[in-house]
Amino acid sequence: MPDLLLELRSEEIPARMQRKAAGDLKKRVTDGLVEAGLTYEGCQEYWTPRRLTLDVRGVTARSRDVREERKGPRTDAPEKAIEGFLRGAGLSSIEEAEVRSDPKKGEFYVAVIEKKGGAAEEIIAEMMPAIIRDFPWPKSMRWGAASRNPGSLRWVRPLQSILCTFGPETEEPEVVDFAVDGIRSSNVTYGHRFHAPDPITVRRFDDYVASLEAAKVVLDPERRKRMIRDDAKNLAFANGLDLVEDEGLLEEVSGLVEWPVVLMGEFEEEYLEIPPEVVRLTIRANQKCFVTRASRPASPAPRQEGAGAPHPEPEGTAAPHPEPVEGSGGEPRLSNRFIITANIVAEDGGKEIAYGNGKVVRARLSDALYFWKTDQADLPDLDDLKASAEKFGLDLAKPLDQRMARLDHLNVTFHAKLGTQGERVERIRRLARELAPIVGADPDLAERAAVLAKADLQTEVVGEFPELQGAMGRQYAELQGEDLSVARAIEEHYKPLGPSDIVPTDPVSVAVALADKLDMLVGFWAIDEKPTGSKDPYALRRAALGVIRVVVENQIQLSLLLKLASILARQAVDHHFRSLGQKIQAAQSLANLGVDEETVGQLNQMVDRESARDRAHKIIVDTQGPAVAVAYNLLTFFHDRLKIYLRDQGARYDLIDAVLASRDGEATANDDLLLIVRRVEALSDLLGTEDGKNLLAGTNRAISILAIEEKKGTAVAEAVDPALLSEKAEIRLFDAVNQAEKEAGEAIQNQDFSAAMRALAALRAPIDSFFEDVLVNVENDSLRANRLALLARIRQATGQVADFSKIAG
């Protein structure tokens, strides 16, 4: 069967766009083939900085003939209905339609539409221009004289050539002829821009790959990555070093070169006094280079393939392996050598390339060293920071304290409706102290960590590299002698940043991490800036997942509902008094959260603002109503994120829904995320047993019968009357339900959900016997109502842990 080879060659495509663009091209071409009635055996996409390539194997040479019958209106239908039928079927007159008869519906029209199949080459030639013109680049451009014309071709960078051949392996493939804005398809491509700029004529994929390889282009991106990784490891090893691997950088660098050549540059050792994170990020961000660290002797990485000149071993003895110098955390410190990935084989072996990269790296590291030293020096405006220092209990003799004081003094905005960073730190500080006993942290350390958590936002290094916020705060905290838990919390309170990121475990880190995320979530909920659809500009979904992971993975019991309401109240109070001072309208008035107008007036007149805040906060929390309503809405958001988290952990979605919908599943019962997880686990264990499966079947039968009768309006007794129990099976069930409900309730109170499930499992046999021996819907109204009440007791007993009706049988 024929194969299709397609290449779209352009100026350099940004590395971050290449993988997705190749995938988009594959999807659009293969979808187009299928829609046109063609099939294919397989398709593989490839990309380099200057080309997107598809290798489509086993394409059918011709699309099949299609015969379609389209039913129309009755023959006596109105004229407009018949005209609409003709237009839809593509018929010019009603005579072209067939008349058929149905015994019930009478005579009606049928359009028989026959479409002849077409040659694959013609189909491809017809669909490709539209695919190229409508390609979904995130950014695109027009170029040349044609760019003056409306509707001219847009591409990520100027498109230079199109290669498109089609044909079986046993024959000479044909060029699929089409053109896009004057660029006509051909069987010609070009190799490396500098090493092999001459045209190359190709036939099919195998000789295309071989020809490009000979012209210094490695087509397969995964192979380029392997070459860069292996050559970099071996070059580092030859110099007694280890490569610091970076998968993200490797992906990017492989998209910058068509013929990777690995070289080594160096910089002065004095720059190694900068924290390794800064050195690594400086070299990575500015030069797209890998860093190395000191290494002990070890076996070299296997060098399977490489595009550049081989790296010669030093003559005489093997390359020296210096003893590693340890950095922070006991890890070998970075070396002053870095790995460059060039795109050419230089005549001088790459010496000038390495020298040029080294000059740029030195300049960047010089800036970083200046930032590093500046951050440890005193600020010039210390006198202006005394009020902020007093507010937060800061020591202006310490550099990081100075930065926190400046952050507050400058009134740096966190969000227009949520106040400044200083006000936010004040809220996090209070909340971290409240959470500390719950998570087992020292309240003083938690408060200190919360106060300094955002201080590094005012440092020079974080100003240059925002990615290092938190990490630099930890470095500066350790330098000024902070408790190790405080320093660790400054870095870890941002975590986890995603589903695979680590979760903080130090109690101080946990307290600050929870305080930071809960304050943010409540704040944006209060101003109605919730995530919608795919939009989540403030990463609130990530924050909620972070709270869930911190709580669940650290086994923390935290009743969220009233805590969320309390945080909301404090934010509203702070906003109210800030609005008074600034003479602006408050976004959330105290009256809206349950404080009457007279009390609001009294609070506004109080001289001691802290006392007024505390009093207003107590009134709102005690009133609960409006604040709890917003908190409950946020709690449902937590439940939605918890479902996703548990499903990713392998839990069944129906078990999660059943637990959240249980009889005890009101807000106050389901606001402890850890207990929800434990209930789901215990329910899963129960349903994995034979007793559990049979209990589910029996319970759902009871719930189903009860629901049907309730819908019909059948009388159900308010309570089971033991005097009306006449059958042995129903007496046995009544006793078993009483016992199971009591034992399960006690187990739930003790948070022993496994024991609660075992208690409910004892109902399996009595329920089975009841349905075998007892007729529920008897004619006697009193007996029927009493037996339905017994079914309601089953629903009530099992409902303590889950709504069994939501569990798939």
Coordinates of C-alpha atoms in Angstrom, one line a residue, residues 619-809:
I619 CA -20.0 38.7 66.1
I620 CA -19.7 37.4 62.5
V621 CA -18.4 34.0 63.6
D622 CA -21.2 33.7 66.2
T623 CA -23.9 34.7 63.7
Q624 CA -22.5 32.2 61.2
G625 CA -25.2 32.7 58.6
P626 CA -23.8 34.6 55.6
A627 CA -20.2 33.7 56.3
V628 CA -21.0 30.0 56.6
A629 CA -23.0 30.2 53.3
V630 CA -19.9 31.4 51.4
A631 CA -17.7 28.9 53.3
Y632 CA -20.1 26.1 52.4
N633 CA -19.8 27.0 48.7
L634 CA -16.0 26.9 49.0
L635 CA -16.3 23.5 50.8
T636 CA -18.2 22.1 47.8
F637 CA -15.2 23.2 45.7
F638 CA -12.9 21.3 48.0
H639 CA -15.2 18.2 47.6
D640 CA -14.9 18.5 43.8
R641 CA -11.1 18.7 43.9
L642 CA -11.0 15.8 46.5
K643 CA -12.9 13.6 44.0
I644 CA -10.3 14.2 41.4
Y645 CA -7.5 13.6 43.9
L646 CA -9.0 10.3 45.1
R647 CA -9.7 9.1 41.5
D648 CA -6.1 9.7 40.7
Q649 CA -5.2 7.6 43.7
G650 CA -7.4 4.8 42.3
A651 CA -10.6 5.3 44.3
R652 CA -13.9 4.6 42.6
Y653 CA -15.9 7.7 41.8
D654 CA -19.2 6.2 43.0
L655 CA -17.8 5.4 46.4
I656 CA -16.6 9.1 46.8
D657 CA -20.1 10.3 45.8
A658 CA -21.7 7.8 48.2
V659 CA -19.7 9.0 51.1
L660 CA -20.2 12.7 50.4
A661 CA -24.0 12.1 50.0
S662 CA -24.3 10.0 53.2
R663 CA -27.1 10.8 55.8
D664 CA -24.4 12.4 57.9
G665 CA -23.0 14.1 54.9
E666 CA -24.1 17.6 55.9
A667 CA -21.5 20.4 55.8
T668 CA -20.4 19.9 59.4
A669 CA -19.9 16.2 59.0
N670 CA -18.1 16.3 55.6
D671 CA -15.8 19.2 56.2
D672 CA -12.9 17.0 57.5
L673 CA -11.1 15.9 54.4
L674 CA -9.1 13.2 56.1
L675 CA -12.1 11.5 57.5
I676 CA -13.8 11.5 54.1
V677 CA -10.7 9.7 52.7
R678 CA -10.8 7.2 55.5
R679 CA -14.5 6.5 55.0
V680 CA -13.9 5.9 51.3
E681 CA -11.1 3.5 52.0
A682 CA -13.1 1.6 54.6
L683 CA -16.1 1.4 52.2
S684 CA -13.9 0.2 49.4
D685 CA -12.5 -2.6 51.7
L686 CA -16.1 -3.6 52.7
L687 CA -17.3 -3.9 49.1
G688 CA -14.3 -6.0 48.3
T689 CA -15.7 -8.8 50.4
E690 CA -18.6 -11.1 49.6
D691 CA -20.6 -9.8 52.6
G692 CA -20.1 -6.3 51.4
K693 CA -21.3 -7.0 47.9
N694 CA -24.4 -8.8 49.2
L695 CA -25.1 -6.1 51.7
L696 CA -24.9 -3.5 48.9
A697 CA -27.5 -5.5 46.9
G698 CA -29.8 -6.0 49.8
T699 CA -29.6 -2.4 50.9
N700 CA -30.2 -1.0 47.4
R701 CA -33.2 -3.3 47.1
A702 CA -34.6 -1.8 50.4
I703 CA -33.8 1.7 49.3
S704 CA -35.4 1.2 45.9
I705 CA -38.6 -0.3 47.4
L706 CA -38.8 2.5 49.9
A707 CA -38.2 5.2 47.3
I708 CA -41.0 3.8 45.0
E709 CA -43.5 3.7 47.8
E710 CA -42.6 7.2 49.1
K711 CA -43.0 8.5 45.6
K712 CA -46.5 6.9 45.4
G713 CA -47.4 8.4 48.7
T714 CA -47.7 5.1 50.5
A715 CA -47.8 5.6 54.3
V716 CA -44.5 4.9 56.1
A717 CA -44.6 4.6 59.9
E718 CA -42.5 7.2 61.8
A719 CA -40.8 4.4 63.8
V720 CA -40.8 0.6 63.8
D721 CA -43.4 -0.8 66.2
P722 CA -42.0 -4.1 67.6
A723 CA -45.5 -5.2 68.5
L724 CA -46.4 -5.4 64.7
L725 CA -43.4 -7.6 63.9
S726 CA -44.8 -11.1 63.3
E727 CA -42.4 -12.9 61.0
K728 CA -39.1 -14.3 62.4
A729 CA -37.1 -12.8 59.6
E730 CA -38.4 -9.3 60.3
I731 CA -37.9 -9.6 64.0
R732 CA -34.3 -10.8 63.4
L733 CA -33.7 -7.9 61.0
F734 CA -35.1 -5.4 63.5
D735 CA -32.7 -6.6 66.2
A736 CA -29.8 -6.7 63.8
V737 CA -30.5 -3.1 62.6
N738 CA -30.6 -1.9 66.2
Q739 CA -27.3 -3.6 67.0
A740 CA -25.6 -2.5 63.7
E741 CA -26.7 1.1 64.0
K742 CA -25.5 1.3 67.6
E743 CA -22.1 -0.3 66.9
A744 CA -21.6 1.7 63.7
G745 CA -22.5 4.9 65.4
E746 CA -20.1 4.3 68.2
A747 CA -17.3 3.3 65.8
I748 CA -17.9 6.5 63.7
Q749 CA -17.7 8.6 66.9
N750 CA -14.3 6.9 67.5
Q751 CA -13.4 7.5 63.9
D752 CA -12.9 3.7 63.4
F753 CA -14.5 3.4 60.0
S754 CA -13.4 -0.2 59.5
A755 CA -15.2 -1.2 62.6
A756 CA -18.3 0.7 61.4
M757 CA -18.2 -1.2 58.1
R758 CA -17.9 -4.5 60.0
A759 CA -20.9 -3.7 62.1
L760 CA -22.9 -2.9 58.9
A761 CA -21.7 -6.1 57.2
A762 CA -23.5 -8.1 59.9
L763 CA -26.8 -6.9 58.3
R764 CA -26.1 -9.0 55.2
A765 CA -27.7 -12.2 56.3
P766 CA -30.8 -10.7 58.1
I767 CA -31.5 -8.5 55.0
D768 CA -31.3 -11.6 52.7
S769 CA -33.6 -13.6 55.0
F770 CA -36.1 -10.7 55.2
F771 CA -36.5 -10.4 51.4
E772 CA -36.8 -14.2 51.0
D773 CA -39.4 -14.7 53.8
V774 CA -41.3 -11.5 54.2
L775 CA -43.7 -9.7 51.8
V776 CA -43.3 -5.9 52.3
N777 CA -46.4 -4.7 50.4
V778 CA -49.0 -6.7 52.3
E779 CA -52.7 -5.6 52.2
N780 CA -52.7 -4.7 55.9
D781 CA -51.9 -1.0 55.9
S782 CA -50.3 -1.0 59.4
L783 CA -48.1 -4.0 58.6
R784 CA -47.0 -2.5 55.3
A785 CA -46.2 0.9 57.0
N786 CA -44.3 -0.9 59.7
R787 CA -42.2 -2.9 57.3
L788 CA -41.5 0.1 55.2
A789 CA -40.3 1.8 58.4
L790 CA -38.0 -1.1 58.9
L791 CA -36.6 -0.6 55.4
A792 CA -36.1 3.1 56.3
R793 CA -34.1 1.9 59.3
I794 CA -31.8 0.0 57.0
R795 CA -31.3 3.2 54.9
Q796 CA -30.7 5.1 58.1
A797 CA -28.1 2.7 59.5
T798 CA -26.1 2.3 56.3
G799 CA -26.5 6.1 55.6
Q800 CA -24.2 6.8 58.6
V801 CA -21.2 6.0 56.4
A802 CA -22.5 6.2 52.8
D803 CA -25.5 6.6 50.5
F804 CA -25.6 3.0 49.1
S805 CA -28.0 4.0 46.4
K806 CA -25.1 5.9 44.7
I807 CA -22.9 2.9 44.5
A808 CA -22.8 0.9 41.2
G809 CA -23.9 -2.7 41.8

